[in-house]
XYZ file of C-alpha atoms in Angstrom:
735
model
C -0.037 -0.037 -0.002
C 2.883 2.354 0.789
C 4.445 1.806 -2.553
C 1.143 2.088 -4.284
C 0.642 5.417 -2.533
C 4.088 6.561 -3.588
C 3.344 5.564 -7.186
C -0.044 7.293 -7.016
C 1.574 10.354 -5.471
C 4.237 10.512 -8.249
C 1.600 10.049 -10.893
C -0.797 12.697 -9.471
C 2.087 15.174 -8.916
C 3.184 14.750 -12.502
C -0.337 15.366 -13.676
C -0.617 18.465 -11.411
C 2.676 19.914 -12.807
C 1.463 19.366 -16.347
C -2.036 20.707 -15.506
C -0.509 23.838 -13.861
C 1.631 24.417 -16.923
C -1.407 23.963 -19.203
C -3.195 26.683 -17.190
C -0.100 28.958 -17.495
C 0.159 28.282 -21.277
C -3.591 28.985 -21.697
C -3.252 32.284 -19.834
C -0.212 33.202 -21.991
C -2.168 32.421 -25.143
C -4.855 34.882 -24.063
C -2.166 37.553 -23.376
C -0.380 36.996 -26.667
C -3.730 36.828 -28.469
C -4.722 40.286 -27.023
C -1.392 41.787 -27.901
C -1.548 40.404 -31.520
C -5.147 41.497 -31.778
C -4.170 45.065 -30.777
C -1.378 45.051 -33.417
C -3.733 44.050 -36.227
C -6.497 46.404 -35.019
C -4.038 49.251 -34.999
C -2.873 48.207 -38.457
C -6.458 48.016 -39.796
C -7.294 51.441 -38.194
C -4.152 52.925 -39.816
C -5.077 51.529 -43.261
C -8.741 52.655 -42.957
C -7.668 56.168 -41.933
C -5.207 56.329 -44.839
C -7.733 54.966 -47.351
C -10.392 57.390 -46.147
C -8.007 60.330 -46.595
C -7.294 59.358 -50.203
C -11.058 58.805 -50.862
C -11.879 62.222 -49.324
C -9.213 64.067 -51.466
C -9.744 62.919 -55.061
C -7.141 64.088 -57.490
C -4.681 65.007 -54.686
C -1.423 63.029 -54.715
C -0.740 61.977 -51.185
C 3.013 62.436 -51.539
C 2.452 66.124 -52.362
C 0.083 66.797 -49.448
C 1.461 68.048 -46.140
C -1.621 66.964 -44.242
C -1.353 63.402 -45.533
C 2.353 63.200 -44.670
C 1.501 64.594 -41.194
C -1.294 62.016 -40.824
C 1.125 59.294 -41.929
C 3.687 60.388 -39.353
C 1.124 60.437 -36.567
C -0.043 56.897 -37.493
C 3.484 55.564 -37.505
C 4.114 57.069 -34.044
C 1.026 55.266 -32.738
C 2.577 51.945 -33.831
C 6.090 52.842 -32.413
C 7.337 52.793 -36.054
C 6.407 49.123 -36.430
C 4.319 49.971 -39.515
C 5.509 51.246 -42.958
C 2.702 52.655 -45.207
C 2.802 52.217 -49.037
C 0.240 53.195 -51.646
C -0.661 51.002 -54.666
C -1.540 52.954 -57.853
C -4.009 51.741 -60.494
C -1.184 49.923 -62.404
C -0.240 47.912 -59.282
C 3.001 49.783 -58.471
C 3.871 50.408 -54.798
C 4.876 53.971 -53.665
C 6.409 54.849 -50.291
C 5.367 58.305 -49.005
C 8.293 60.094 -47.173
C 7.604 60.379 -43.365
C 8.459 63.619 -41.384
C 12.072 64.499 -41.182
C 12.405 63.666 -37.542
C 11.589 59.997 -38.124
C 13.964 57.491 -39.832
C 13.477 57.432 -43.569
C 10.743 55.031 -44.774
C 11.990 51.940 -46.635
C 11.628 52.076 -50.395
C 8.583 50.473 -51.886
C 9.270 46.733 -52.166
C 8.497 45.451 -55.696
C 7.494 42.106 -54.183
C 4.324 43.887 -52.910
C 3.376 44.868 -56.435
C 3.873 41.377 -57.704
C 1.348 39.702 -55.446
C -1.991 39.518 -57.405
C -4.013 38.731 -54.208
C -2.847 42.074 -52.803
C -4.004 43.973 -55.887
C -7.318 42.122 -56.085
C -8.210 42.449 -52.321
C -11.707 43.755 -51.744
C -11.289 44.100 -48.038
C -8.487 43.859 -45.384
C -5.935 41.288 -46.632
C -2.968 39.897 -44.728
C -0.355 38.640 -47.161
C 2.499 36.076 -46.644
C 5.721 37.425 -45.188
C 8.408 38.752 -47.508
C 11.997 39.851 -46.989
C 12.676 43.578 -47.512
C 15.382 43.989 -50.176
C 16.668 47.228 -48.616
C 17.174 46.076 -44.977
C 17.023 42.248 -45.274
C 14.376 42.188 -42.517
C 11.193 40.244 -42.682
C 7.882 42.057 -43.096
C 4.208 41.103 -43.276
C 2.164 43.183 -45.780
C -1.422 44.093 -44.812
C -3.542 45.675 -47.585
C -6.837 47.625 -47.549
C -8.687 48.743 -50.812
C -9.080 52.400 -51.876
C -12.390 53.392 -53.481
C -10.736 56.157 -55.565
C -13.295 57.821 -57.817
C -10.543 58.808 -60.284
C -9.008 55.290 -60.323
C -5.583 56.764 -59.470
C -5.013 54.532 -56.486
C -6.165 50.966 -55.841
C -4.971 50.111 -52.264
C -2.908 51.106 -49.245
C -0.475 48.656 -47.654
C 0.975 48.598 -44.138
C 4.101 46.422 -43.764
C 4.503 45.160 -40.177
C 8.214 45.224 -39.310
C 8.713 41.905 -37.562
C 12.004 42.946 -35.989
C 10.106 45.740 -34.124
C 7.663 43.388 -32.451
C 10.224 40.568 -31.740
C 11.424 41.972 -28.248
C 8.057 42.215 -26.538
C 7.037 38.779 -27.792
C 10.366 37.270 -26.704
C 9.954 38.712 -23.217
C 6.642 36.881 -22.841
C 7.568 33.417 -23.956
C 8.183 30.558 -21.417
C 11.946 30.285 -21.055
C 14.312 28.673 -21.681
C 12.851 26.589 -24.552
C 9.329 27.965 -25.023
C 8.290 29.688 -28.203
C 5.597 32.069 -29.572
C 4.623 31.710 -33.264
C 2.133 33.525 -35.483
C 0.734 31.577 -38.475
C -1.437 32.770 -41.351
C -4.509 30.578 -41.787
C -3.292 28.262 -44.545
C -0.173 27.243 -42.478
C 2.384 29.903 -43.540
C 4.563 31.009 -40.609
C 4.432 34.854 -40.132
C 6.647 35.153 -37.047
C 8.480 33.010 -34.490
C 10.469 33.706 -31.363
C 13.070 32.508 -30.746
C 13.834 32.808 -34.464
C 14.914 29.653 -36.373
C 16.552 29.980 -39.784
C 14.041 29.301 -42.509
C 10.974 29.295 -40.255
C 9.432 32.588 -41.422
C 7.452 32.092 -44.685
C 7.610 28.317 -44.314
C 4.292 26.412 -44.601
C 3.292 23.680 -42.138
C -0.109 23.072 -43.788
C 0.705 19.399 -44.264
C 1.869 18.850 -40.730
C -0.494 16.542 -38.735
C -0.818 18.847 -35.761
C -1.754 21.705 -38.047
C -4.447 19.654 -39.752
C -5.720 18.114 -36.472
C -5.531 21.103 -34.181
C -4.418 24.538 -35.476
C -6.640 24.640 -38.559
C -9.503 22.514 -37.120
C -10.253 24.289 -33.838
C -10.546 28.016 -32.965
C -8.811 27.440 -29.613
C -7.093 24.473 -27.897
C -4.224 22.815 -26.073
C -2.267 19.731 -27.212
C 1.173 18.130 -27.137
C 3.415 17.421 -30.168
C 6.985 17.457 -31.373
C 7.886 20.896 -32.727
C 7.713 21.316 -36.507
C 10.930 23.430 -36.581
C 13.219 21.941 -33.868
C 11.794 18.446 -32.997
C 11.407 19.349 -29.283
C 8.412 17.790 -27.492
C 6.112 20.679 -26.609
C 2.886 21.623 -24.936
C 1.140 23.847 -27.465
C -1.720 26.266 -26.772
C -3.303 28.070 -29.719
C -6.073 30.589 -30.584
C -7.426 31.996 -33.828
C -7.871 35.780 -33.928
C -11.553 36.510 -34.259
C -11.685 38.773 -37.324
C -8.183 38.202 -38.829
C -6.750 35.112 -40.666
C -3.997 34.677 -38.033
C -3.329 31.821 -35.567
C -1.429 32.396 -32.361
C 0.593 29.422 -30.936
C 2.394 29.470 -27.539
C 4.590 26.424 -26.528
C 6.361 25.185 -23.488
C 9.026 22.426 -23.561
C 7.851 19.255 -21.789
C 11.444 18.713 -20.427
C 11.381 22.199 -18.882
C 7.912 21.497 -17.308
C 8.875 18.161 -15.750
C 12.313 19.169 -14.364
C 11.045 20.008 -10.792
C 8.916 16.796 -10.807
C 11.970 14.573 -11.291
C 13.563 16.130 -8.169
C 10.475 15.523 -6.067
C 10.208 11.912 -7.390
C 13.679 11.018 -5.953
C 12.721 12.536 -2.583
C 9.468 10.506 -2.538
C 11.201 7.288 -3.274
C 13.629 7.854 -0.435
C 10.807 8.540 1.956
C 8.930 5.387 0.876
C 12.049 3.189 1.527
C 12.462 4.690 5.024
C 8.851 4.046 6.083
C 8.204 0.602 4.637
C 9.248 -1.214 7.863
C 6.967 0.976 9.981
C 4.082 0.302 7.642
C 4.450 -3.472 7.966
C 4.404 -3.193 11.772
C 1.214 -1.125 11.748
C -0.396 -3.630 9.410
C 0.230 -6.553 11.833
C -1.243 -4.562 14.687
C -4.369 -3.715 12.597
C -4.941 -7.506 11.900
C -4.904 -8.335 15.637
C -7.328 -5.523 16.328
C -9.670 -6.842 13.638
C -9.715 -10.277 15.342
C -10.756 -8.696 18.600
C -13.494 -6.776 16.903
C -14.782 -9.965 15.248
C -15.088 -11.658 18.701
C -17.112 -8.721 20.014
C -19.430 -9.007 17.062
C -20.047 -12.681 17.788
C -21.109 -11.902 21.278
C -23.882 -9.574 19.969
C -25.082 -11.874 17.201
C -28.372 -12.780 19.017
C -29.264 -9.163 19.586
C -28.613 -8.443 15.863
C -30.842 -11.304 14.818
C -33.798 -9.856 16.674
C -33.188 -6.331 15.148
C -32.815 -7.610 11.587
C -36.095 -9.493 11.621
C -38.085 -6.372 12.590
C -36.145 -3.830 10.562
C -38.247 -1.717 8.054
C -35.557 -2.076 5.344
C -34.782 -5.090 3.217
C -31.585 -6.679 4.744
C -29.273 -9.301 3.338
C -26.143 -10.859 5.044
C -23.503 -12.001 2.464
C -20.462 -14.246 2.985
C -17.905 -12.446 0.861
C -15.475 -15.424 0.586
C -18.141 -17.765 -0.771
C -20.184 -15.042 -2.389
C -23.414 -16.479 -0.954
C -26.367 -14.969 0.874
C -26.496 -16.451 4.423
C -29.441 -14.523 5.925
C -32.402 -12.343 4.818
C -35.328 -10.705 6.597
C -39.020 -10.633 5.621
C -38.735 -7.197 3.882
C -35.959 -8.660 1.632
C -38.398 -11.419 0.458
C -40.902 -8.668 -0.443
C -38.356 -6.381 -2.286
C -36.683 -9.156 -4.259
C -39.984 -11.031 -4.836
C -38.431 -14.359 -3.681
C -38.857 -16.731 -0.782
C -36.210 -16.899 1.985
C -35.059 -20.275 0.616
C -34.619 -18.836 -2.937
C -32.623 -15.940 -1.478
C -30.317 -18.211 0.487
C -29.658 -20.563 -2.481
C -27.001 -18.354 -4.173
C -25.192 -15.027 -4.324
C -26.506 -11.535 -4.767
C -25.127 -10.900 -8.260
C -28.038 -12.832 -9.831
C -30.463 -10.067 -8.730
C -28.386 -7.176 -10.198
C -28.901 -5.700 -13.691
C -25.923 -6.327 -16.054
C -24.993 -2.633 -16.149
C -24.886 -0.627 -12.855
C -24.630 3.116 -12.221
C -21.351 4.508 -13.442
C -21.271 1.969 -16.267
C -19.843 -0.816 -14.026
C -20.691 -4.477 -14.613
C -22.671 -6.166 -11.779
C -19.600 -8.232 -10.714
C -17.324 -5.150 -10.656
C -19.894 -3.080 -8.766
C -20.122 -5.792 -6.037
C -16.334 -6.200 -5.836
C -15.693 -2.412 -5.418
C -18.475 -2.044 -2.715
C -17.123 -4.984 -0.711
C -13.495 -3.737 -0.877
C -14.663 -0.292 0.435
C -16.649 -1.827 3.236
C -13.805 -4.164 4.344
C -11.514 -1.072 4.428
C -13.647 0.251 7.308
C -15.974 2.501 5.289
C -19.782 2.551 5.828
C -20.728 2.393 2.075
C -23.837 4.155 0.754
C -24.414 3.431 -2.985
C -27.167 3.082 -5.593
C -27.766 -0.133 -7.461
C -30.180 -1.471 -10.100
C -32.126 -4.684 -9.438
C -34.143 -6.823 -11.801
C -37.341 -8.613 -10.574
C -38.450 -12.035 -11.803
C -40.940 -10.248 -14.098
C -38.051 -8.310 -15.751
C -38.913 -4.934 -14.264
C -35.870 -2.819 -13.106
C -35.921 -0.836 -9.848
C -33.340 1.476 -8.278
C -32.352 0.896 -4.674
C -30.212 2.758 -2.174
C -27.893 0.255 -0.434
C -25.969 0.726 2.833
C -23.223 -1.843 3.258
C -21.404 -2.494 6.560
C -18.701 -4.917 7.564
C -19.929 -7.427 10.178
C -17.117 -10.027 9.906
C -17.263 -12.784 12.578
C -14.632 -15.252 13.770
C -12.540 -15.099 10.580
C -15.622 -15.098 8.260
C -15.818 -11.975 6.041
C -19.456 -10.949 6.339
C -21.287 -7.984 4.900
C -24.679 -6.591 5.736
C -26.672 -4.798 3.063
C -29.727 -2.594 3.743
C -31.879 -2.009 0.615
C -34.497 0.837 0.154
C -36.548 1.206 -3.106
C -35.931 4.779 -4.525
C -37.197 4.242 -8.061
C -39.937 6.876 -7.937
C -37.662 9.451 -6.353
C -34.835 8.807 -8.861
C -37.283 9.178 -11.801
C -38.329 12.585 -10.545
C -34.811 13.677 -9.859
C -33.582 12.506 -13.232
C -36.380 14.438 -14.999
C -35.645 17.607 -13.080
C -31.887 17.212 -13.508
C -32.127 16.750 -17.283
C -34.270 19.806 -17.695
C -31.936 21.932 -15.591
C -28.923 20.520 -17.389
C -30.279 21.425 -20.832
C -31.032 24.973 -19.601
C -27.666 25.282 -17.887
C -25.726 24.008 -20.903
C -27.498 26.514 -23.122
C -26.568 29.419 -20.900
C -22.983 28.354 -20.068
C -22.011 27.681 -23.634
C -23.361 31.077 -24.754
C -20.666 33.740 -25.376
C -23.203 36.474 -24.295
C -24.117 37.409 -20.718
C -27.611 35.979 -19.906
C -30.145 36.183 -17.068
C -33.353 34.146 -16.473
C -35.991 35.808 -14.271
C -39.584 35.305 -13.415
C -42.127 37.311 -15.429
C -42.473 41.077 -14.923
C -43.167 42.940 -12.755
C -41.669 40.558 -10.077
C -38.607 39.779 -12.204
C -36.868 37.546 -9.569
C -33.471 36.377 -10.840
C -33.434 32.555 -11.077
C -30.224 31.970 -12.956
C -27.264 33.774 -14.592
C -24.368 32.407 -16.633
C -20.713 32.550 -16.074
C -20.204 35.063 -18.904
C -22.544 37.468 -17.056
C -20.583 37.075 -13.873
C -17.190 37.490 -15.512
C -18.085 40.468 -17.677
C -20.546 42.437 -15.510
C -19.444 41.051 -12.190
C -22.693 40.670 -10.281
C -23.844 37.354 -8.765
C -27.377 36.270 -7.814
C -26.623 37.352 -4.206
C -25.909 40.883 -5.516
C -29.122 41.115 -7.706
C -31.786 38.739 -6.376
C -34.447 40.671 -8.288
C -35.038 43.635 -10.591
C -35.304 46.140 -7.700
C -31.772 45.309 -6.574
C -30.556 45.568 -10.207
C -31.556 49.225 -10.871
C -29.355 51.028 -8.306
C -26.359 48.813 -8.942
C -26.327 49.016 -12.746
C -27.432 52.636 -12.959
C -26.051 54.515 -9.806
C -26.906 57.940 -11.390
C -30.514 58.692 -10.382
C -31.257 60.756 -13.465
C -29.980 58.109 -15.881
C -31.597 55.320 -13.835
C -35.080 56.968 -14.173
C -34.483 57.403 -17.922
C -33.497 53.762 -18.435
C -36.281 52.525 -16.136
C -38.887 54.412 -18.155
C -37.522 53.064 -21.453
C -37.466 49.515 -20.004
C -41.028 49.700 -18.694
C -42.261 51.025 -21.992
C -40.558 48.230 -23.912
C -41.914 45.499 -21.589
C -45.418 46.987 -21.731
C -45.260 47.074 -25.527
C -44.035 43.444 -25.555
C -46.841 42.231 -23.270
C -49.507 44.162 -25.201
C -48.343 42.939 -28.619
C -48.520 39.285 -27.732
C -44.994 38.733 -29.128
C -42.294 36.681 -27.342
C -39.306 38.948 -28.077
C -38.677 42.699 -28.198
C -38.930 44.150 -31.672
C -35.988 46.485 -30.980
C -33.302 45.977 -28.249
C -32.847 48.459 -25.499
C -29.415 50.236 -25.658
C -27.962 51.270 -22.273
C -24.655 51.943 -20.486
C -24.230 49.680 -17.390
C -22.030 50.207 -14.373
C -20.269 46.900 -13.640
C -19.362 45.669 -10.216
C -15.702 46.691 -10.521
C -16.738 50.288 -11.300
C -16.196 50.135 -15.068
C -18.870 51.147 -17.525
C -19.827 49.058 -20.532
C -22.388 49.687 -23.315
C -24.917 46.963 -24.104
C -27.873 46.097 -26.306
C -30.419 44.195 -24.189
C -32.612 41.583 -25.925
C -35.602 40.029 -24.150
C -37.485 36.795 -24.727
C -40.669 36.105 -22.681
C -41.922 32.556 -22.334
C -44.725 31.443 -20.004
C -43.532 32.335 -16.481
C -39.898 32.852 -17.434
C -38.048 35.793 -18.979
C -34.659 35.352 -20.817
C -32.537 38.539 -20.940
C -29.422 38.625 -23.222
C -26.763 41.304 -23.117
C -24.812 42.142 -26.348
C -21.566 43.998 -25.407
C -20.853 46.862 -27.876
C -18.203 48.592 -25.653
C -15.204 47.777 -27.791
C -16.898 48.651 -31.008
C -17.873 52.090 -29.660
C -14.396 52.708 -28.325
C -12.905 51.690 -31.675
C -15.266 54.137 -33.510
C -14.337 56.985 -31.104
C -10.621 56.258 -31.538
C -10.895 56.357 -35.329
C -12.705 59.711 -35.075
C -9.976 61.079 -32.736
C -7.137 59.867 -35.030
C -8.865 61.467 -37.982
C -9.628 64.855 -36.414
C -7.008 65.613 -33.728
C -3.293 65.969 -33.631
C -1.807 62.974 -31.797
C 1.025 64.976 -30.202
C -0.769 68.061 -28.820
C -4.395 66.761 -28.953
C -5.291 69.993 -30.764
C -7.676 69.909 -33.762
C -5.783 68.985 -36.968
C -6.145 70.514 -40.462
C -9.222 68.443 -41.304
C -11.212 69.387 -38.209
C -9.948 73.047 -38.506
C -11.370 73.274 -42.038
C -14.719 71.887 -40.949
C -14.902 74.411 -38.125
C -13.873 77.301 -40.377
C -16.826 76.516 -42.689
C -19.252 76.588 -39.780
C -17.667 79.720 -38.174
C -17.624 81.703 -41.555
C -21.393 81.050 -42.012
C -22.144 82.115 -38.423
C -19.883 85.179 -38.778
C -21.614 86.235 -41.947
C -25.068 85.985 -40.267
C -23.977 88.076 -37.251
C -22.119 90.645 -39.422
C -19.001 90.204 -37.239
C -15.343 89.615 -37.969
C -13.289 86.413 -37.896
C -9.467 86.420 -37.514
C -7.468 83.461 -38.960
C -3.985 83.708 -37.258
C -1.142 81.667 -38.782
C 1.468 81.025 -35.929
C 5.001 79.874 -36.573
C 7.446 79.367 -33.655
C 10.737 81.290 -34.288
C 14.058 79.403 -33.801
C 12.288 76.090 -33.118
C 14.453 74.121 -35.515
C 17.707 74.697 -33.610
C 16.047 73.452 -30.435
C 14.911 70.248 -32.268
C 18.305 69.677 -33.840
C 20.379 70.413 -30.742
C 18.299 68.730 -28.025
C 16.485 66.006 -29.980
C 13.034 65.297 -31.258
C 11.691 64.189 -27.831
C 12.603 67.609 -26.391
C 11.179 69.342 -29.466
C 7.902 67.453 -28.942
C 7.872 68.551 -25.303
C 8.268 72.231 -26.453
C 5.455 71.858 -28.959
C 3.083 70.339 -26.327
C 3.824 73.214 -23.925
C 3.398 75.814 -26.653
C 0.074 74.298 -27.574
C -1.046 74.451 -23.958
C -0.021 78.098 -23.569
C -1.909 79.176 -26.714
C -4.986 77.226 -25.737
C -5.030 78.969 -22.395
C -4.323 82.508 -23.877
C -7.229 82.496 -26.395
C -10.855 82.839 -25.330
C -13.193 80.013 -24.599
C -15.044 80.418 -27.890
C -11.778 80.588 -29.943
C -9.967 77.622 -31.514
C -6.288 76.582 -31.448
C -5.224 73.930 -34.013
C -1.907 72.454 -35.188
C -1.093 72.086 -38.898
C 2.184 70.141 -38.353
C 5.730 70.808 -37.241
C 5.889 74.173 -35.388
C 2.930 75.672 -37.311
C -0.319 76.495 -35.542
C -3.548 78.277 -36.474
C -5.822 80.334 -34.090
C -9.460 81.118 -35.050
C -10.676 84.203 -33.117
C -14.453 84.441 -33.599
C -17.166 87.089 -33.077
C -14.807 90.060 -33.316
C -16.359 93.595 -33.499
C -13.093 95.475 -34.139
C -9.394 94.851 -34.825
C -8.333 95.801 -31.286
C -10.005 92.663 -29.815
C -7.851 90.500 -32.060
C -4.718 92.422 -31.094
C -5.483 91.931 -27.340
C -5.851 88.144 -27.706
C -2.652 87.867 -29.807
C -0.746 90.037 -27.330
C -1.562 87.409 -24.663
C -0.481 84.624 -27.035
C 2.928 86.159 -27.855
C 3.498 87.009 -24.169
C 2.829 83.382 -23.198
C 5.240 82.053 -25.946
C 8.155 84.387 -24.951
C 8.245 82.889 -21.429
C 11.187 80.460 -21.068
C 10.544 76.790 -22.005
C 12.121 74.475 -19.412
C 13.888 71.570 -21.253
C 15.312 69.911 -18.101
C 16.436 70.898 -14.612
C 19.397 72.881 -15.931
C 18.423 74.050 -19.477
C 15.690 76.333 -20.732
C 15.149 78.173 -24.026
C 13.353 81.354 -24.970
C 11.294 81.328 -28.233
C 9.121 83.750 -29.930
C 6.446 83.551 -32.583
C 5.736 85.145 -36.020
C 2.036 85.579 -36.572
C 0.126 86.378 -39.808
C -3.478 87.442 -39.584
C -6.205 87.393 -42.234
C -9.597 89.028 -41.247
C -12.881 87.883 -42.621
C -14.274 89.171 -44.899
C -11.681 91.728 -45.972
C -8.787 89.249 -45.877
C -10.647 86.405 -47.645
C -14.030 84.872 -47.893
C -13.286 81.085 -47.966
C -11.242 78.875 -45.677
C -8.570 78.309 -48.314
C -8.334 81.982 -49.100
C -8.030 82.996 -45.480
C -5.449 80.330 -44.683
C -3.426 81.331 -47.738
C -3.396 85.028 -46.929
C -2.671 84.415 -43.225
C 0.254 82.229 -44.282
C 1.493 85.064 -46.628
C 1.251 87.569 -43.761
C 3.196 85.235 -41.446
C 6.046 84.938 -43.931
C 6.072 88.671 -44.250
C 6.450 88.878 -40.453
C 9.385 86.431 -40.646
C 11.080 88.511 -43.221
C 10.530 91.676 -41.250
C 12.599 90.292 -38.407
C 10.398 87.696 -36.659
C 8.651 88.016 -33.280
C 5.876 90.180 -34.573
C 2.191 90.225 -35.665
C 1.486 91.194 -39.321
C -2.072 91.682 -40.669
C -2.742 90.776 -44.273
C -3.657 93.902 -46.276
C -5.650 93.339 -49.546
C -3.982 94.820 -52.647
C -6.753 97.418 -53.103
C -6.180 98.690 -49.546
C -2.397 98.992 -50.224
C -3.121 101.032 -53.345
C -5.527 103.307 -51.588
C -3.199 103.871 -48.717
C -0.404 104.685 -51.181
């Protein structure tokens, strides 16, 4: 028994070590999956923003547009320069657009991209096979998105993911020393692997058995296999990205996993050898104690005989060595539908059904129950019996050891529980089907009683993990309202919409809401998530399903922010500035007021950038943007065009002096020293050109052009000054 225990301990510990590593690998798969998903989402957002710009500017060549180059630079900074953007023209040639000067030069357009017909024919986001950049020798993964160019000048935009830029963060995550992280394209082509193996990138494993059986067949899983690249036996966890044709595979070496287990095995074997003698001594003492107990049982045999005859349960006494019934009470004759003589003529196995609960045979079920009883356990089990008429019944059996004078005897007490089991099985099957439906659903779900009581009967694991509340937190609808909607005003609004929807559902006679209820819910951890709530009403039960739209809304907001705001200073960019100018000009015309378009260029900014670095230059630009935003009025707008060029829109002016007062505050704020670090500061100034509406221009382009002209005049006149644009007619008259 001691050695069996040692073997069992070694086996279970090995399984525990492997199971723990499986959990660790599964968690790492989720982490790598999220990191890879963020990379491809950022790539997709970058391509969509670039494609939208080209579609919104027909006839404009992106390489000649400062706003497009600025947009491209901003998008590259978002990816930490892991993405290179190229544009495919209508003939299928690839063009690289130069990034801003402060970034490393973009790699030349790789002709391999032009030669891939699937890239040129892509109608949606397309992830191509990896190629090797001729200029740098590094591996890249091209990702292409189509351009709906009305002039048919451009066909697609391509972002090349620089694999050397993403290698370090992935390598830091892998299970060392021999674990790996690999990205595959669906179809079996290897996109990326760390640690890198010569010839692995671009290689297809589509014919490998583990790819066919696991990676391509299941969206997520865990299995063991010898590595396709190095032959090492590995534990492999994998997941397929939801909306992208990419498979993430995380591995751990089995040798690495089992190394601590081998050390513990040697310690366990040593302990087993040391305690074997003690175990034998204890066993001998237990045998003697059993003999004494058997003698005591013999002394009470007569008392037991009286009790067994009058017991309300069916009782059989079995000789385990002979496998024969040696005693039975009247209730046993009734239950088994046999006379006492028939019961005592053989063993108990003849009354058992061939297959017992748990799938055991009748002989195996009897053997296991007897072994448990002789080990000192009072055994309570269920068994199936077959009557002489062929009817099967289910009984509950309590088996106890009553060995006597060396005879191994067992007493079994039988109670018929057939009716109870039938009711329990029916209820369990119904609940199991409902629970399986809920727990396999990827959406949070609640089951409540019908309105207006709406008592919560069941919620699934997805609801608990995403929203956080348990049944104890929200036993009914009255407890749900203040938790999910802590703001009283919003709670009243949602409650009114909910009551109207439920009243409409009940009045219409339908089972489901015609239109879901869209709400923002406060989760238990304090976060807020946006859901669409769907309701299905059946008899006395109500099924409520929550569709989480939080990530989609955040994605849409982020796209809007990238398209309309400068990523460095968070000021409006040229696109949003133009939109605002159209609105402000229309409003200014109606009110018969003036509008000032002020083109601001920081003097001597380039030496700061060159001498102290781009990071310090960015810090100065951020501070300059903050000062200008604080110096202008609340109704005015400060925007950044790119580099050190800004534009101020001063609205609702009645006379020129108001503009001069605001610009005086702006220039004063910009002449204050800019602190670069604890020891160094610089003093800058600004040259400002001003065009007034309507005298200085009547359209946004005209006003911007004239303000820019006035700013250059201020530069030429010595910088650090404000220069108003004067129309040619005014100059002639003044002359």
